[in-house]
mmCIF file of C-alpha atoms and ligand atoms in Angstrom:
data_model
loop_
_atom_site.group_PDB
_atom_site.id
_atom_site.type_symbol
_atom_site.label_atom_id
_atom_site.label_comp_id
_atom_site.label_asym_id
_atom_site.label_seq_id
_atom_site.Cartn_x
_atom_site.Cartn_y
_atom_site.Cartn_z
ATOM 1 C CA MET A 1 125.792 90.208 107.020
ATOM 2 C CA LYS A 2 125.995 86.793 108.649
ATOM 3 C CA GLY A 3 122.905 84.764 109.455
ATOM 4 C CA THR A 4 123.353 85.451 113.167
ATOM 5 C CA GLU A 5 123.304 89.202 112.553
ATOM 6 C CA ALA A 6 120.064 88.875 110.616
ATOM 7 C CA PHE A 7 118.493 87.164 113.631
ATOM 8 C CA GLN A 8 119.831 89.855 115.962
ATOM 9 C CA GLU A 9 117.987 92.451 113.870
ATOM 10 C CA LEU A 10 114.820 90.461 113.275
ATOM 11 C CA ILE A 11 113.994 88.868 116.626
ATOM 12 C CA PRO A 12 113.603 92.142 118.610
ATOM 13 C CA LEU A 13 110.943 93.222 116.074
ATOM 14 C CA ILE A 14 108.708 90.306 116.999
ATOM 15 C CA GLU A 15 106.019 91.136 119.568
ATOM 16 C CA ASP A 16 103.391 88.518 120.400
ATOM 17 C CA GLU A 17 103.109 86.928 116.955
ATOM 18 C CA PRO A 18 103.251 83.153 116.475
ATOM 19 C CA VAL A 19 106.529 82.302 114.721
ATOM 20 C CA VAL A 20 107.078 79.019 112.878
ATOM 21 C CA HIS A 21 110.749 78.174 112.332
ATOM 22 C CA ALA A 22 112.388 75.965 109.736
ATOM 23 C CA ASN A 23 114.680 73.238 111.020
ATOM 24 C CA GLY A 24 118.422 73.391 111.637
ATOM 25 C CA PHE A 25 120.241 76.617 112.423
ATOM 26 C CA ILE A 26 117.086 78.690 111.872
ATOM 27 C CA CYS A 27 115.509 77.105 114.990
ATOM 28 C CA ARG A 28 118.752 77.080 116.898
ATOM 29 C CA GLU A 29 119.636 80.728 116.354
ATOM 30 C CA SER A 30 116.194 81.962 117.295
ATOM 31 C CA PHE A 31 116.025 79.683 120.344
ATOM 32 C CA ALA A 32 119.452 80.871 121.513
ATOM 33 C CA LEU A 33 118.529 84.540 121.143
ATOM 34 C CA LYS A 34 115.061 84.411 122.660
ATOM 35 C CA ASP A 35 112.973 81.364 123.423
ATOM 36 C CA ARG A 36 109.190 82.065 123.470
ATOM 37 C CA GLU A 37 106.117 79.933 123.963
ATOM 38 C CA ALA A 38 104.685 81.271 120.705
ATOM 39 C CA ASN A 39 107.721 79.922 118.827
ATOM 40 C CA PHE A 40 107.160 76.687 116.948
ATOM 41 C CA TYR A 41 110.469 74.959 116.215
ATOM 42 C CA MET A 42 110.260 72.402 113.420
ATOM 43 C CA ILE A 43 112.830 69.913 114.657
ATOM 44 C CA GLY A 44 113.899 67.482 111.987
ATOM 45 C CA SER A 45 111.542 67.717 109.070
ATOM 46 C CA MET A 46 112.854 70.029 106.394
ATOM 47 C CA GLY A 47 110.497 72.009 104.173
ATOM 48 C CA LEU A 48 107.496 72.030 106.468
ATOM 49 C CA ALA A 49 107.679 75.379 108.286
ATOM 50 C CA SER A 50 105.882 77.070 105.399
ATOM 51 C CA SER A 51 102.928 74.679 105.355
ATOM 52 C CA ILE A 52 102.629 74.726 109.157
ATOM 53 C CA GLY A 53 102.762 78.537 109.080
ATOM 54 C CA LEU A 54 100.074 78.594 106.388
ATOM 55 C CA GLY A 55 97.827 76.377 108.503
ATOM 56 C CA VAL A 56 98.292 78.562 111.580
ATOM 57 C CA ALA A 57 97.609 81.727 109.561
ATOM 58 C CA LEU A 58 94.384 80.285 108.137
ATOM 59 C CA CYS A 59 93.175 79.104 111.566
ATOM 60 C CA LYS A 60 94.113 82.323 113.357
ATOM 61 C CA PRO A 61 93.159 85.120 110.963
ATOM 62 C CA ASP A 62 93.279 87.729 113.749
ATOM 63 C CA LYS A 63 96.959 87.104 114.465
ATOM 64 C CA LYS A 64 99.926 88.034 112.303
ATOM 65 C CA VAL A 65 101.818 84.805 111.696
ATOM 66 C CA ILE A 66 105.515 84.757 110.861
ATOM 67 C CA ILE A 67 107.428 81.969 109.173
ATOM 68 C CA ILE A 68 111.226 82.058 109.427
ATOM 69 C CA ASP A 69 112.473 79.792 106.675
ATOM 70 C CA GLY A 70 115.746 78.839 104.967
ATOM 71 C CA ASP A 71 116.582 78.790 101.255
ATOM 72 C CA GLY A 72 117.051 75.002 101.265
ATOM 73 C CA ASN A 73 113.748 74.556 103.039
ATOM 74 C CA VAL A 74 111.951 76.770 100.516
ATOM 75 C CA LEU A 75 113.523 74.944 97.585
ATOM 76 C CA MET A 76 112.432 71.619 99.043
ATOM 77 C CA ALA A 77 108.808 72.736 99.378
ATOM 78 C CA MET A 78 108.480 75.167 96.520
ATOM 79 C CA GLY A 79 104.906 74.096 95.855
ATOM 80 C CA THR A 80 103.962 75.517 99.238
ATOM 81 C CA LEU A 81 104.704 79.017 97.897
ATOM 82 C CA ALA A 82 101.958 78.471 95.344
ATOM 83 C CA MET A 83 99.633 77.112 98.040
ATOM 84 C CA ILE A 84 100.262 80.179 100.223
ATOM 85 C CA ALA A 85 99.667 82.536 97.296
ATOM 86 C CA ALA A 86 96.478 80.699 96.325
ATOM 87 C CA GLU A 87 95.063 80.648 99.872
ATOM 88 C CA ALA A 88 96.301 84.235 100.297
ATOM 89 C CA PRO A 89 96.183 84.696 104.077
ATOM 90 C CA LYS A 90 96.401 88.451 104.703
ATOM 91 C CA ASN A 91 98.070 87.839 108.057
ATOM 92 C CA LEU A 92 101.114 85.855 106.898
ATOM 93 C CA ILE A 93 104.711 87.079 106.627
ATOM 94 C CA HIS A 94 107.178 84.594 105.169
ATOM 95 C CA VAL A 95 110.785 85.501 105.989
ATOM 96 C CA VAL A 96 113.590 83.569 104.292
ATOM 97 C CA ILE A 97 117.173 83.589 105.548
ATOM 98 C CA ASP A 98 118.971 82.926 102.261
ATOM 99 C CA ASN A 99 122.630 81.934 102.672
ATOM 100 C CA GLU A 100 122.695 79.960 99.381
ATOM 101 C CA VAL A 101 123.729 76.809 101.254
ATOM 102 C CA TYR A 102 122.397 73.980 103.380
ATOM 103 C CA GLU A 103 124.456 75.266 106.236
ATOM 104 C CA SER A 104 123.021 73.049 108.941
ATOM 105 C CA THR A 105 124.300 69.920 107.211
ATOM 106 C CA GLY A 106 127.735 71.103 106.093
ATOM 107 C CA SER A 107 127.162 74.047 103.727
ATOM 108 C CA GLN A 108 126.441 72.157 100.523
ATOM 109 C CA ARG A 109 125.431 74.702 97.872
ATOM 110 C CA SER A 110 121.722 75.232 97.248
ATOM 111 C CA LEU A 111 120.204 76.607 94.041
ATOM 112 C CA SER A 112 119.261 80.004 95.417
ATOM 113 C CA ASN A 113 122.306 81.678 93.858
ATOM 114 C CA LYS A 114 120.701 80.894 90.485
ATOM 115 C CA VAL A 115 117.001 80.868 91.347
ATOM 116 C CA LYS A 116 115.767 84.077 92.946
ATOM 117 C CA LEU A 117 113.340 82.899 95.580
ATOM 118 C CA GLU A 118 111.767 86.342 95.947
ATOM 119 C CA GLU A 119 110.949 86.268 92.222
ATOM 120 C CA VAL A 120 109.350 82.863 92.629
ATOM 121 C CA ALA A 121 107.251 84.220 95.508
ATOM 122 C CA ARG A 122 106.280 87.279 93.464
ATOM 123 C CA SER A 123 105.259 85.254 90.443
ATOM 124 C CA THR A 124 103.181 82.825 92.486
ATOM 125 C CA GLY A 125 101.201 85.790 93.795
ATOM 126 C CA TYR A 126 102.501 86.903 97.189
ATOM 127 C CA LYS A 127 101.145 90.432 97.687
ATOM 128 C CA ASN A 128 104.291 92.242 98.841
ATOM 129 C CA VAL A 129 107.806 90.969 98.264
ATOM 130 C CA LEU A 130 110.995 92.585 99.550
ATOM 131 C CA ARG A 131 114.632 91.563 99.374
ATOM 132 C CA VAL A 132 117.301 93.025 101.657
ATOM 133 C CA GLU A 133 121.042 92.521 101.754
ATOM 134 C CA LYS A 134 122.138 94.876 104.541
ATOM 135 C CA LYS A 135 121.255 94.381 108.168
ATOM 136 C CA GLU A 136 120.279 98.059 108.452
ATOM 137 C CA GLU A 137 117.459 97.381 105.950
ATOM 138 C CA ILE A 138 115.782 94.594 107.905
ATOM 139 C CA LYS A 139 113.806 96.683 110.396
ATOM 140 C CA ALA A 140 112.128 98.982 107.867
ATOM 141 C CA ALA A 141 111.377 96.116 105.483
ATOM 142 C CA PHE A 142 109.897 93.863 108.148
ATOM 143 C CA LEU A 143 107.772 96.619 109.702
ATOM 144 C CA LYS A 144 106.494 97.640 106.286
ATOM 145 C CA LEU A 145 105.417 94.071 105.554
ATOM 146 C CA LYS A 146 103.853 93.754 108.993
ATOM 147 C CA ASP A 147 101.711 96.795 108.209
ATOM 148 C CA SER A 148 100.628 95.560 104.768
ATOM 149 C CA GLU A 149 98.039 92.937 103.875
ATOM 150 C CA GLY A 150 99.721 89.672 102.908
ATOM 151 C CA PRO A 151 100.737 87.130 102.099
ATOM 152 C CA ASN A 152 104.085 88.913 102.299
ATOM 153 C CA PHE A 153 107.614 87.694 101.623
ATOM 154 C CA LEU A 154 110.918 89.029 102.933
ATOM 155 C CA LEU A 155 114.127 87.568 101.567
ATOM 156 C CA ILE A 156 117.184 88.345 103.684
ATOM 157 C CA LYS A 157 120.386 87.564 101.803
ATOM 158 C CA VAL A 158 123.129 86.556 104.218
ATOM 159 C CA GLU A 159 126.620 85.101 104.096
ATOM 160 C CA PRO A 160 126.990 81.611 105.531
ATOM 161 C CA GLY A 161 128.459 81.637 109.001
ATOM 162 C CA PHE A 162 126.131 80.584 111.786
ATOM 163 C CA ASP A 163 128.098 79.917 114.959
ATOM 164 C CA PRO A 164 128.504 76.133 115.354
ATOM 165 C CA ALA A 165 128.641 76.702 119.122
ATOM 166 C CA THR A 166 124.976 77.754 119.042
ATOM 167 C CA GLY A 167 123.085 75.235 121.145
ATOM 168 C CA ARG A 168 120.225 73.027 120.084
ATOM 169 C CA VAL A 169 116.578 73.450 121.007
ATOM 170 C CA THR A 170 116.236 71.665 124.336
ATOM 171 C CA HIS A 171 112.431 71.225 124.359
ATOM 172 C CA THR A 172 110.914 67.996 123.062
ATOM 173 C CA PRO A 173 108.634 68.176 120.010
ATOM 174 C CA GLU A 174 105.655 67.431 122.294
ATOM 175 C CA GLU A 175 106.563 70.312 124.633
ATOM 176 C CA ILE A 176 107.019 72.648 121.674
ATOM 177 C CA THR A 177 103.630 71.716 120.255
ATOM 178 C CA ASP A 178 101.730 71.920 123.560
ATOM 179 C CA ARG A 179 103.032 75.290 124.612
ATOM 180 C CA PHE A 180 102.691 76.726 121.091
ATOM 181 C CA MET A 181 99.040 75.647 120.935
ATOM 182 C CA GLN A 182 98.365 77.160 124.355
ATOM 183 C CA ALA A 183 100.158 80.379 123.449
ATOM 184 C CA ILE A 184 98.136 80.905 120.288
ATOM 185 C CA GLY A 185 94.874 79.895 121.954
HETATM 186 C C1 TPP B 201 113.461 65.801 104.777
HETATM 187 C C2 TPP B 201 114.818 66.206 105.265
HETATM 188 N N1 TPP B 201 115.860 66.204 104.414
HETATM 189 C C3 TPP B 201 117.098 66.579 104.842
HETATM 190 C C4 TPP B 201 117.286 66.939 106.141
HETATM 191 C C5 TPP B 201 118.672 67.342 106.624
HETATM 192 N N2 TPP B 201 118.768 68.788 106.796
HETATM 193 C C6 TPP B 201 118.487 69.398 107.976
HETATM 194 S S1 TPP B 201 118.683 71.057 107.932
HETATM 195 C C7 TPP B 201 119.175 70.993 106.307
HETATM 196 C C8 TPP B 201 119.572 72.226 105.571
HETATM 197 C C9 TPP B 201 118.495 73.294 105.543
HETATM 198 O O1 TPP B 201 118.923 74.298 104.650
HETATM 199 P P1 TPP B 201 118.381 75.759 104.719
HETATM 200 O O2 TPP B 201 116.912 75.760 104.754
HETATM 201 O O3 TPP B 201 119.028 76.537 103.626
HETATM 202 O O4 TPP B 201 118.869 76.279 106.152
HETATM 203 P P2 TPP B 201 120.379 76.557 106.655
HETATM 204 O O5 TPP B 201 120.845 75.260 107.223
HETATM 205 O O6 TPP B 201 121.201 77.037 105.519
HETATM 206 O O7 TPP B 201 120.179 77.613 107.708
HETATM 207 C C10 TPP B 201 119.179 69.668 105.832
HETATM 208 C C11 TPP B 201 119.600 69.251 104.466
HETATM 209 C C12 TPP B 201 116.165 66.936 107.009
HETATM 210 N N3 TPP B 201 116.270 67.308 108.292
HETATM 211 N N4 TPP B 201 114.951 66.569 106.545
HETATM 212 MG MG1 MG B 202 120.455 77.955 103.766
#
């Protein structure tokens, strides 16, 4: 499955949950498929979607909070996995689109072909950890994690191949922040 196909499966499963996106193609794919006020797009700063998502989950314990992350982003902020596991928000689902490359900047290889990120999440203490490789598996895995107390982790293994024609997020960072804060109350 290509990264785009993973998004086509995942995005329709999202209802009214706040979603915090990692930078690069992760933001761009989600924005192109379905822009929402409750989407936070981290434009620019790599590695921070997970800590922003943790903060939102801790401040809004009555909402399920979803992070959509990339393998390079997770590797850059690996300590945040430990922070999430230690804080243990029950309402957090951390989804990682793992293409084993830094695709947004030219597909340089990351380390996730050697380091299993789902094993790192499991050993830090995430409550439920699933890994899927086929697009047909995404729906059941995501819904199962949504129904289980977190913090939960879903690794979606994909082949590189986002469409370079996918547009960029057109909102400014200020607009993204303002409407996200209003949407989550
Ligand atoms: C601190 C920082 N370092 C580097 C970059 C450049 N950069 C933007 S996206 C990206 C790759 C992200 O990789 P990954 O999370 O695997 O997502 P993918 O592009 O593969 O979807 C890089 C290196 C950045 N924006 N910020
Ligand atoms: Mg990647």
